CSV table of N, CA and C in Angstrom, one decimal:
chain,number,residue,atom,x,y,z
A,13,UNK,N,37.1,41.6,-47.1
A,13,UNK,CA,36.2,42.1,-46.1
A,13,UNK,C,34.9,41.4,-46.2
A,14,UNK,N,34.3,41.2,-45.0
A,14,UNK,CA,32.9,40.3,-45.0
A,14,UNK,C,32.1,41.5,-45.7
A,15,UNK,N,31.1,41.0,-46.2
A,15,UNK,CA,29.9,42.1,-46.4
A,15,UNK,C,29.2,42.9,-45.4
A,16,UNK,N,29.5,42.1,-44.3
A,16,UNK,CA,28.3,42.8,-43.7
A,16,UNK,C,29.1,44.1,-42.6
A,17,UNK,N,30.6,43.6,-42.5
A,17,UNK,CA,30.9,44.3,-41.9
A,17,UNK,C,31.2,45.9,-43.1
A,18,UNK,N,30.4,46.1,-43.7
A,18,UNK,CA,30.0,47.6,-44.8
A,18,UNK,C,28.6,48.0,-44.8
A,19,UNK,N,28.1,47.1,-43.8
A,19,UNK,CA,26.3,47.3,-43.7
A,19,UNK,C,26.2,49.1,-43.7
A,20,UNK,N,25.0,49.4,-43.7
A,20,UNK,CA,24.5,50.8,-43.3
A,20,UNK,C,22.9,50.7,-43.3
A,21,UNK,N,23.2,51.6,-42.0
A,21,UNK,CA,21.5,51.8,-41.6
A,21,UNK,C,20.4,51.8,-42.9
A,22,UNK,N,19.2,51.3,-42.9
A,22,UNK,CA,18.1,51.3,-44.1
A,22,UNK,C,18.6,49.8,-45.1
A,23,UNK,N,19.5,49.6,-44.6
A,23,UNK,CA,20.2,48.1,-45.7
A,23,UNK,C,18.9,47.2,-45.1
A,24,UNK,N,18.5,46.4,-46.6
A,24,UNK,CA,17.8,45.1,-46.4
A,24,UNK,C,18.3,43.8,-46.5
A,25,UNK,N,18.3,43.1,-45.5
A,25,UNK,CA,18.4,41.8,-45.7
A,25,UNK,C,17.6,40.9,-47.3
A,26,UNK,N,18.5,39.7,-47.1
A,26,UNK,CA,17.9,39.4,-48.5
A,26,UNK,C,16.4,38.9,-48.0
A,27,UNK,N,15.3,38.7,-48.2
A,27,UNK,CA,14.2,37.9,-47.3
A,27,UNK,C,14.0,36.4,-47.2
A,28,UNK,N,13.4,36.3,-46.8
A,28,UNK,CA,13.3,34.4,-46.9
A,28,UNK,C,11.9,34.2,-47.3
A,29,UNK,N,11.8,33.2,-47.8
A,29,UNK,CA,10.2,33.0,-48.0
A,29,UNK,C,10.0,31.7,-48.0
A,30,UNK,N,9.1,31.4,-47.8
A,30,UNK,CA,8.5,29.9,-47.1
A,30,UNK,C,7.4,29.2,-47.6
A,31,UNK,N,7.7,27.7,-47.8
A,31,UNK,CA,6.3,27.1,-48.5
A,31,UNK,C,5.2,27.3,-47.5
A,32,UNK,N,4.1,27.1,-47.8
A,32,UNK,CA,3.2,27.5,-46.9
A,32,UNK,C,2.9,26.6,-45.8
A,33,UNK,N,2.8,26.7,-44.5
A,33,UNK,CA,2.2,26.3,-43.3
A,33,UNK,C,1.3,24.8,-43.5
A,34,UNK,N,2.3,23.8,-43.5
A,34,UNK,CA,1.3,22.2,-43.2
A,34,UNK,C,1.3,21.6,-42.4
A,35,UNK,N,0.7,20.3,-42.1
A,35,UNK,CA,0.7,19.7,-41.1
A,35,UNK,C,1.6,18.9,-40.9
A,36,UNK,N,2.1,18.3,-41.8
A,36,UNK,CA,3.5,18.0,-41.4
A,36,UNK,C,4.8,18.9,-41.0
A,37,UNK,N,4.8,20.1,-41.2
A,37,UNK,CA,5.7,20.9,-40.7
A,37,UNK,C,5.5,20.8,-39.5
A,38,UNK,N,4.1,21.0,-38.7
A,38,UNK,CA,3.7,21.5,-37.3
A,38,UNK,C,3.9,20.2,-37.2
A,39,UNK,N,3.7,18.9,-37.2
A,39,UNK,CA,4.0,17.7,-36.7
A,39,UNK,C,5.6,17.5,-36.2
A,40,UNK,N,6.4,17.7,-37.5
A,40,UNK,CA,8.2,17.8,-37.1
A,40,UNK,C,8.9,19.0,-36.9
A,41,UNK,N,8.2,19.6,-36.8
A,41,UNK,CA,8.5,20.9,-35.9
A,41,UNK,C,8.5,20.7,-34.3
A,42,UNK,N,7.2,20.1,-34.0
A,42,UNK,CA,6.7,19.4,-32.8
A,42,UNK,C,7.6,18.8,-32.2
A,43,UNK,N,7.9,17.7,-33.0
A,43,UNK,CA,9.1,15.8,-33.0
A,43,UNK,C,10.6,17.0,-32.5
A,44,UNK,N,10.7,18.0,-33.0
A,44,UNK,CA,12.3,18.4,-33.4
A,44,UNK,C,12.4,19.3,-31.6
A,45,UNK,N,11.5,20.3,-31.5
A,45,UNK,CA,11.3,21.2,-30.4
A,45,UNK,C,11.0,20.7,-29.5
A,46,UNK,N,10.6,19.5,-29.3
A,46,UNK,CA,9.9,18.9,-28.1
A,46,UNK,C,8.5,19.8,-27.7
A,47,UNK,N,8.1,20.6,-28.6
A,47,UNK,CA,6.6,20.9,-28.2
A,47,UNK,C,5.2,20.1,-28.3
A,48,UNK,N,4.6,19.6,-27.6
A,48,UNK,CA,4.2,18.5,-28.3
A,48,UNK,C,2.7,18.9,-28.1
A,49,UNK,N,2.3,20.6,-27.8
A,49,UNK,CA,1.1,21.1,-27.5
A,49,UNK,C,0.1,20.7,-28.6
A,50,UNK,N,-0.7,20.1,-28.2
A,50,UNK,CA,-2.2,19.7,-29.0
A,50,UNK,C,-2.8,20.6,-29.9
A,51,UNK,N,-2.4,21.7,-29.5
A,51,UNK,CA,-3.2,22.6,-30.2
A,51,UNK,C,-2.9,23.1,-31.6
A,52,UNK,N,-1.2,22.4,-32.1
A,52,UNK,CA,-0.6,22.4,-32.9
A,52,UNK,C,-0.9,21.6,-34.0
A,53,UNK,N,-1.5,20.1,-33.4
A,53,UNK,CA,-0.5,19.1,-34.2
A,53,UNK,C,-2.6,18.1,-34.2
A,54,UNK,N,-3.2,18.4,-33.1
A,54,UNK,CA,-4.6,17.5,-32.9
A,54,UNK,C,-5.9,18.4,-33.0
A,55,UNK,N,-6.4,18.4,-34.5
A,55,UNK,CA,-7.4,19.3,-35.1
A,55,UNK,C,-8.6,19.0,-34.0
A,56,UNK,N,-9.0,18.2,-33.3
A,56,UNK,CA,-10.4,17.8,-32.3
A,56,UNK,C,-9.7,18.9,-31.0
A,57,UNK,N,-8.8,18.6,-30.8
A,57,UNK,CA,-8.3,19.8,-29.9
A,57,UNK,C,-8.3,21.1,-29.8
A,58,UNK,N,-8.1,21.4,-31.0
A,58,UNK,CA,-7.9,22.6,-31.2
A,58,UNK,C,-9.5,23.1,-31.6
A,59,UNK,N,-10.7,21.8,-32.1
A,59,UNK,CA,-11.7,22.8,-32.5
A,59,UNK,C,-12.4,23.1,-30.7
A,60,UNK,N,-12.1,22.0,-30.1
A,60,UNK,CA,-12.5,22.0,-28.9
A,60,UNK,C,-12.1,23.5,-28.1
A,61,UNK,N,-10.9,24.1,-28.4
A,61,UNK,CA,-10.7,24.9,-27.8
A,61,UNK,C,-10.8,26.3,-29.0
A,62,UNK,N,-12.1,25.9,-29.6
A,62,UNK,CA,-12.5,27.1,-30.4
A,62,UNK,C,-11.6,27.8,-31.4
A,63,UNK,N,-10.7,27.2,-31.5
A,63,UNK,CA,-9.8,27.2,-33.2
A,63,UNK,C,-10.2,26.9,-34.4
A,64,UNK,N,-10.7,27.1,-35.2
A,64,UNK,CA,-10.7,26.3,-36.2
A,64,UNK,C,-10.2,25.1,-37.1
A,65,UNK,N,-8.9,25.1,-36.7
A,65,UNK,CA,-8.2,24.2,-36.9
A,65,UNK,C,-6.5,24.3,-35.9
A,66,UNK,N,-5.4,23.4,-36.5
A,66,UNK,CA,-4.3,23.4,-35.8
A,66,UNK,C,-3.4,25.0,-36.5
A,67,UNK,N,-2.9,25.0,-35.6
A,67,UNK,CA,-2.0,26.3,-36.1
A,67,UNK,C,-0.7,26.6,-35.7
A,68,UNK,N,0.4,27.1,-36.6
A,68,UNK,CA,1.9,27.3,-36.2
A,68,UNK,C,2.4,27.2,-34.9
A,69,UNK,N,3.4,26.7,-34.3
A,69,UNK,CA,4.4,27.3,-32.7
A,69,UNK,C,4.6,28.3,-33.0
A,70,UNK,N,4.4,29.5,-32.4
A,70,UNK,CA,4.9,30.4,-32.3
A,70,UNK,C,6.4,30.6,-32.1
A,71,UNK,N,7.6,29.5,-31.9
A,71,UNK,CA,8.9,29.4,-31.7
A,71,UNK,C,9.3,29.0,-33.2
A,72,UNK,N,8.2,28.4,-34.1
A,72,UNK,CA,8.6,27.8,-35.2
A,72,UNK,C,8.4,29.1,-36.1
A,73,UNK,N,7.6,30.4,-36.4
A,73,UNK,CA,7.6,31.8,-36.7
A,73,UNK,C,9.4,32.2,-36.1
A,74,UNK,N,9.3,32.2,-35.1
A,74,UNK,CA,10.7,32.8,-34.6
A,74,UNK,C,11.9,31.6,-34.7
A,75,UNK,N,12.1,30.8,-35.6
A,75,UNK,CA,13.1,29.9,-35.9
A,75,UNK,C,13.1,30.1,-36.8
A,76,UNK,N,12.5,30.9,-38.1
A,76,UNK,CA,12.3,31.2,-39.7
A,76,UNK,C,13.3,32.6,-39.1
A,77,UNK,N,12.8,33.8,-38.4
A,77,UNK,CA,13.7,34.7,-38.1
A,77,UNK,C,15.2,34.5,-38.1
A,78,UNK,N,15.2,33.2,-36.8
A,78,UNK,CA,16.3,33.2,-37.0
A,78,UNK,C,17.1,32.7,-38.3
A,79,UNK,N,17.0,31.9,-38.6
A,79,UNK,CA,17.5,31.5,-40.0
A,79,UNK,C,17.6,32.8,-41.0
A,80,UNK,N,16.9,33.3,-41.1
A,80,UNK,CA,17.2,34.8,-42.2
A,80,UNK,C,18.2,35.3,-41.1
A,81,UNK,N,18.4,35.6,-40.1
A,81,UNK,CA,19.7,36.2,-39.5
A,81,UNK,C,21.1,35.3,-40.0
A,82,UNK,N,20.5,34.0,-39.6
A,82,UNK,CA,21.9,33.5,-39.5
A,82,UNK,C,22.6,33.3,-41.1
A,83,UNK,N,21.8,33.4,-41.8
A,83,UNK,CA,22.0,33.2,-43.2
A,83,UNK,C,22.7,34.4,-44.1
A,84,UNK,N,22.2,35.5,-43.2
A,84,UNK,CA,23.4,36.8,-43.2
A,84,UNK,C,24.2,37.2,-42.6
A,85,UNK,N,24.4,36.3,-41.1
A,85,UNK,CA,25.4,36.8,-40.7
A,85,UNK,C,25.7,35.4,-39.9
A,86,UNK,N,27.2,35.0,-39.3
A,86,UNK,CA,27.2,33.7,-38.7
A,86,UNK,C,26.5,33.9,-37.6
A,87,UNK,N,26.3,32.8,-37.4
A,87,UNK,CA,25.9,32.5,-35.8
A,87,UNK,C,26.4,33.2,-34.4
A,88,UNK,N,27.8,32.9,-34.5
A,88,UNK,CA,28.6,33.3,-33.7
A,88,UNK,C,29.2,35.4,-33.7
A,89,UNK,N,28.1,35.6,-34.4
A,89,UNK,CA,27.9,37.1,-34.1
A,89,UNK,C,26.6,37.7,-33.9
A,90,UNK,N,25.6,37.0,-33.4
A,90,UNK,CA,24.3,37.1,-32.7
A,90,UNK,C,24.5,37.5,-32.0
A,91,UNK,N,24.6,38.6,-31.0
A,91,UNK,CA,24.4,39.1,-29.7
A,91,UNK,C,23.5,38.9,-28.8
A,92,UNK,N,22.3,39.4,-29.8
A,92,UNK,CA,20.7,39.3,-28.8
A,92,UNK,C,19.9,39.2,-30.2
A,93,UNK,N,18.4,38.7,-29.7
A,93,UNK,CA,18.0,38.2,-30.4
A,93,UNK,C,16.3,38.2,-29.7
A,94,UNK,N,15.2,38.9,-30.3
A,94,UNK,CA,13.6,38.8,-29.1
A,94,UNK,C,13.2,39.0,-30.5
A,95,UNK,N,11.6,38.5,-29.7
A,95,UNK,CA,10.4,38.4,-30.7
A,95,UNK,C,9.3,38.9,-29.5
A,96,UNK,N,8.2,39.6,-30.5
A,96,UNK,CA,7.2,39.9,-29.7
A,96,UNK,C,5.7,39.2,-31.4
A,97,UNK,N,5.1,37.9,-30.5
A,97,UNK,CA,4.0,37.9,-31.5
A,97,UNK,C,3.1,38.8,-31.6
A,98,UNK,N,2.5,38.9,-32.7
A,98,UNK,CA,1.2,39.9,-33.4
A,98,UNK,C,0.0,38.9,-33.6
A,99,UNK,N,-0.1,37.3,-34.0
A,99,UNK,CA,-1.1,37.0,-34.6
A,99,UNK,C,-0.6,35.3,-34.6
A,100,UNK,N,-1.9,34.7,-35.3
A,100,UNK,CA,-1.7,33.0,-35.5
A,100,UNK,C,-1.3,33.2,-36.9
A,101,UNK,N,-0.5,32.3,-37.1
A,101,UNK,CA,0.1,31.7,-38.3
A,101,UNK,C,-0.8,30.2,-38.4
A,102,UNK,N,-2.0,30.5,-39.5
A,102,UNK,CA,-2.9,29.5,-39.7
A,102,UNK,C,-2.3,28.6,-40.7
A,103,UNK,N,-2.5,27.5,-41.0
A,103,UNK,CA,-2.3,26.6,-42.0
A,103,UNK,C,-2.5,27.6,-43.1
A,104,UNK,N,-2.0,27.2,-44.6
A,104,UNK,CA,-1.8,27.9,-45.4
A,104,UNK,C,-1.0,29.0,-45.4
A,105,UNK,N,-0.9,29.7,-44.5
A,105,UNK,CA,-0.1,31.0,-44.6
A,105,UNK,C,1.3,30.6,-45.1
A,106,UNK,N,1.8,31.3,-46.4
A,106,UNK,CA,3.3,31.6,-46.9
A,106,UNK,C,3.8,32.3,-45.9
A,107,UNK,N,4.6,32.3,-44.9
A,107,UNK,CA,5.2,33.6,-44.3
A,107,UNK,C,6.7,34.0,-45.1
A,108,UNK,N,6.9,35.2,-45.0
A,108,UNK,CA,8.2,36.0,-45.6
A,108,UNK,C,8.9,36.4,-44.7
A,109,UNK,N,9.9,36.5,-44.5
A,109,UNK,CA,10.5,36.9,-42.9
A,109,UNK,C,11.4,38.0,-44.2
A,110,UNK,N,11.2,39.3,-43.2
A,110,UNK,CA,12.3,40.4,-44.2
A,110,UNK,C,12.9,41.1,-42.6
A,111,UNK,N,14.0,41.8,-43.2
A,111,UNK,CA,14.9,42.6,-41.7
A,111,UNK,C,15.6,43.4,-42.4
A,112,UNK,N,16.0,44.0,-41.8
A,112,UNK,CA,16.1,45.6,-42.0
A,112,UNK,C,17.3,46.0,-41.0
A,113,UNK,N,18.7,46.8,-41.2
A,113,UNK,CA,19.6,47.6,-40.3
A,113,UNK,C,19.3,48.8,-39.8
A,114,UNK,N,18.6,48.7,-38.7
A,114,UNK,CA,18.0,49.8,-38.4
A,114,UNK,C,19.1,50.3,-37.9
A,115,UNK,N,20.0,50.4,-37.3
A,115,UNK,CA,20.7,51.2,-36.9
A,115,UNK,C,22.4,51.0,-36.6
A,116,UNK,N,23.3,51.5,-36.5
A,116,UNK,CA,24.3,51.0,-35.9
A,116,UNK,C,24.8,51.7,-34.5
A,117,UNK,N,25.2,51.0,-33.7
A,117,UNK,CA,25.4,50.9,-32.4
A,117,UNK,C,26.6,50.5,-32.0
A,118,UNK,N,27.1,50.9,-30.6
A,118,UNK,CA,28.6,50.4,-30.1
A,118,UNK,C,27.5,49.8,-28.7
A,119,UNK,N,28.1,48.9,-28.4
A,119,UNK,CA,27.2,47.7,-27.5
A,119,UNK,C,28.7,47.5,-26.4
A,120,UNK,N,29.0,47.5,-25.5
A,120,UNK,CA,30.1,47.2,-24.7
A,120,UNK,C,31.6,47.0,-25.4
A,121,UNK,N,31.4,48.4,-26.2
A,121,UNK,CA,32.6,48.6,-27.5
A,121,UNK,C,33.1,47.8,-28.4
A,122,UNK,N,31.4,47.1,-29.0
A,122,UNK,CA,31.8,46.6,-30.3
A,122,UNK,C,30.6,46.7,-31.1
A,123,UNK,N,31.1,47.0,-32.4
A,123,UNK,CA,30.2,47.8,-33.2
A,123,UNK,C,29.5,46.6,-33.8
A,124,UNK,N,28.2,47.2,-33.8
A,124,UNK,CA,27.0,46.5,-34.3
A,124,UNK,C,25.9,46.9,-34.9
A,125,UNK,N,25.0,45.9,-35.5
A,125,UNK,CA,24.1,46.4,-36.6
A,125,UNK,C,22.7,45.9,-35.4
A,126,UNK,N,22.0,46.8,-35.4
A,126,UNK,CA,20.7,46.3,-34.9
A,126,UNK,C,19.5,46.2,-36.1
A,127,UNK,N,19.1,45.2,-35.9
A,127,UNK,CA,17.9,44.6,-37.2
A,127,UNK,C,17.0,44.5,-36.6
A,128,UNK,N,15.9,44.8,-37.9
A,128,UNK,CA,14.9,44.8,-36.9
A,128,UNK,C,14.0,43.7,-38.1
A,129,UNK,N,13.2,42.6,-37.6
A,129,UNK,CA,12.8,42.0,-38.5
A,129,UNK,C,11.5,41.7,-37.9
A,130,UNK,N,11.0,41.2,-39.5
A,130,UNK,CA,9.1,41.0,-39.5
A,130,UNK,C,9.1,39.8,-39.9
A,131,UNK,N,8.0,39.0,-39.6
A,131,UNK,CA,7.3,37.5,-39.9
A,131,UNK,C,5.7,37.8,-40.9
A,132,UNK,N,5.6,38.2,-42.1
A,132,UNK,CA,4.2,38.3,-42.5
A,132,UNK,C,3.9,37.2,-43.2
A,133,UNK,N,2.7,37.3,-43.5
A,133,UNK,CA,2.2,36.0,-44.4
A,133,UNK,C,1.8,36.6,-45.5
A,134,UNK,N,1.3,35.8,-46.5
A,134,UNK,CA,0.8,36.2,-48.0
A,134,UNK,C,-0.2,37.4,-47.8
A,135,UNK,N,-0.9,37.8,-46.9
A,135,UNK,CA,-1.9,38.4,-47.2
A,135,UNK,C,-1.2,40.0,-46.5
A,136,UNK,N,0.1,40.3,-46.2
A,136,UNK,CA,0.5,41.2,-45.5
A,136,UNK,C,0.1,41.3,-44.1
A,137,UNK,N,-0.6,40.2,-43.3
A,137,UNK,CA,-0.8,40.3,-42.3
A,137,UNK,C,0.8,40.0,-40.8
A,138,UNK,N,1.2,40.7,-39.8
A,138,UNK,CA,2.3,40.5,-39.2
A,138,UNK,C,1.9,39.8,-38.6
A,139,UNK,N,3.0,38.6,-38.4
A,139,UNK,CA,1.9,37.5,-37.1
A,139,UNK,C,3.6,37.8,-36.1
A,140,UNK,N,4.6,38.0,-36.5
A,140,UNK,CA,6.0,38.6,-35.4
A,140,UNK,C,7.1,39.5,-35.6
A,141,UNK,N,7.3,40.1,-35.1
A,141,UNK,CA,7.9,41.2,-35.2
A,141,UNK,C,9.0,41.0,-33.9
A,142,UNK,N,10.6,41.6,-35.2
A,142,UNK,CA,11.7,41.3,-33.6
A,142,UNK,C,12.6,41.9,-33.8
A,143,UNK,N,13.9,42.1,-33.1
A,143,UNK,CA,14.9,42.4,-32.8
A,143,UNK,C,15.8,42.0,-32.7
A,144,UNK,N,17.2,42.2,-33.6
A,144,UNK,CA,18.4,41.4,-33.1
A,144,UNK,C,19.6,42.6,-32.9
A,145,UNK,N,20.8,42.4,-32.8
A,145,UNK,CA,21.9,42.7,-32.2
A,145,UNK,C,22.9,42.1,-32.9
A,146,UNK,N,23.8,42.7,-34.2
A,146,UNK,CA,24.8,41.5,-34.4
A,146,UNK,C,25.5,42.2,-34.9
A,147,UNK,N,27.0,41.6,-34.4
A,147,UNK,CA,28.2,42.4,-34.2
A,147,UNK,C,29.1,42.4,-35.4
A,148,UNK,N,29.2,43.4,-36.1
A,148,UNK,CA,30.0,43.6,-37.4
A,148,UNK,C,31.4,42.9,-37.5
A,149,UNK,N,32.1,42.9,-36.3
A,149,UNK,CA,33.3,42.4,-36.4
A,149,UNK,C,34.5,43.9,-36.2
């Protein structure tokens, strides 16, 4: 029997943790997503538009989520899957992605675990907060 199909509500995922936020990540992060927003990747741009410096995609925050999902459970039992941001993920920030079985559910009669996961950085600040849907089997 898979593991997860024994999950129960309050169960934690294992977490993920992350080297900290550089500019080469945001560069091939950039190259890989086809985002190629300035604000990311060109420090004059970013001071121009009153940033202090370049700072995370917010899809590259929610590609760490996913990865802590998929790493517990396959791919191909993702149901659903949202993010709502809280904050900038500045250079330097370590983020931890942790998730949580908040509940179990029957979804179009098939049983599933709904998680609920966070994106924080070293200092406990939440920069995303989300939701997934994934089906026990």
């Amino acid at each position: 029997m898979n593991p997860i199909d024994t999950v129960q509500p309050g169960q934690e995922l294992p977490p993920l943790t992350l080297a900290p936020v550089d500019r080469t990540t945001l560069f091939l992060f950039g190259g890989a997503s086809g985002d190629h927003n300035p604000i990311h990747i060109d420090l004059d741009f970013a001071r121009k538009a009153g940033m202090p410096d370049v700072f995370a995609h917010g899809m590259l925050g929610m590609a760490w989520m996913g990865r802590l999902l998929t790493r517990w459970a396959p791919q191909a039992r993702l149901r659903r899957f949202s993010a709502r941001f809280q904050g900038i993920t500045h250079l330097g920030n370590a983020i931890t992605v942790r998730g949580r079985v908040a509940e179990i559910v029957e979804v179009e009669g098939e049983r599933c675990a709904r998680i609920e996961v966070t994106n924080t950085n070293q200092f406990g600040q939440v920069k995303i907060v989300g939701d997934a849907l994934v089906a026990l089997g």
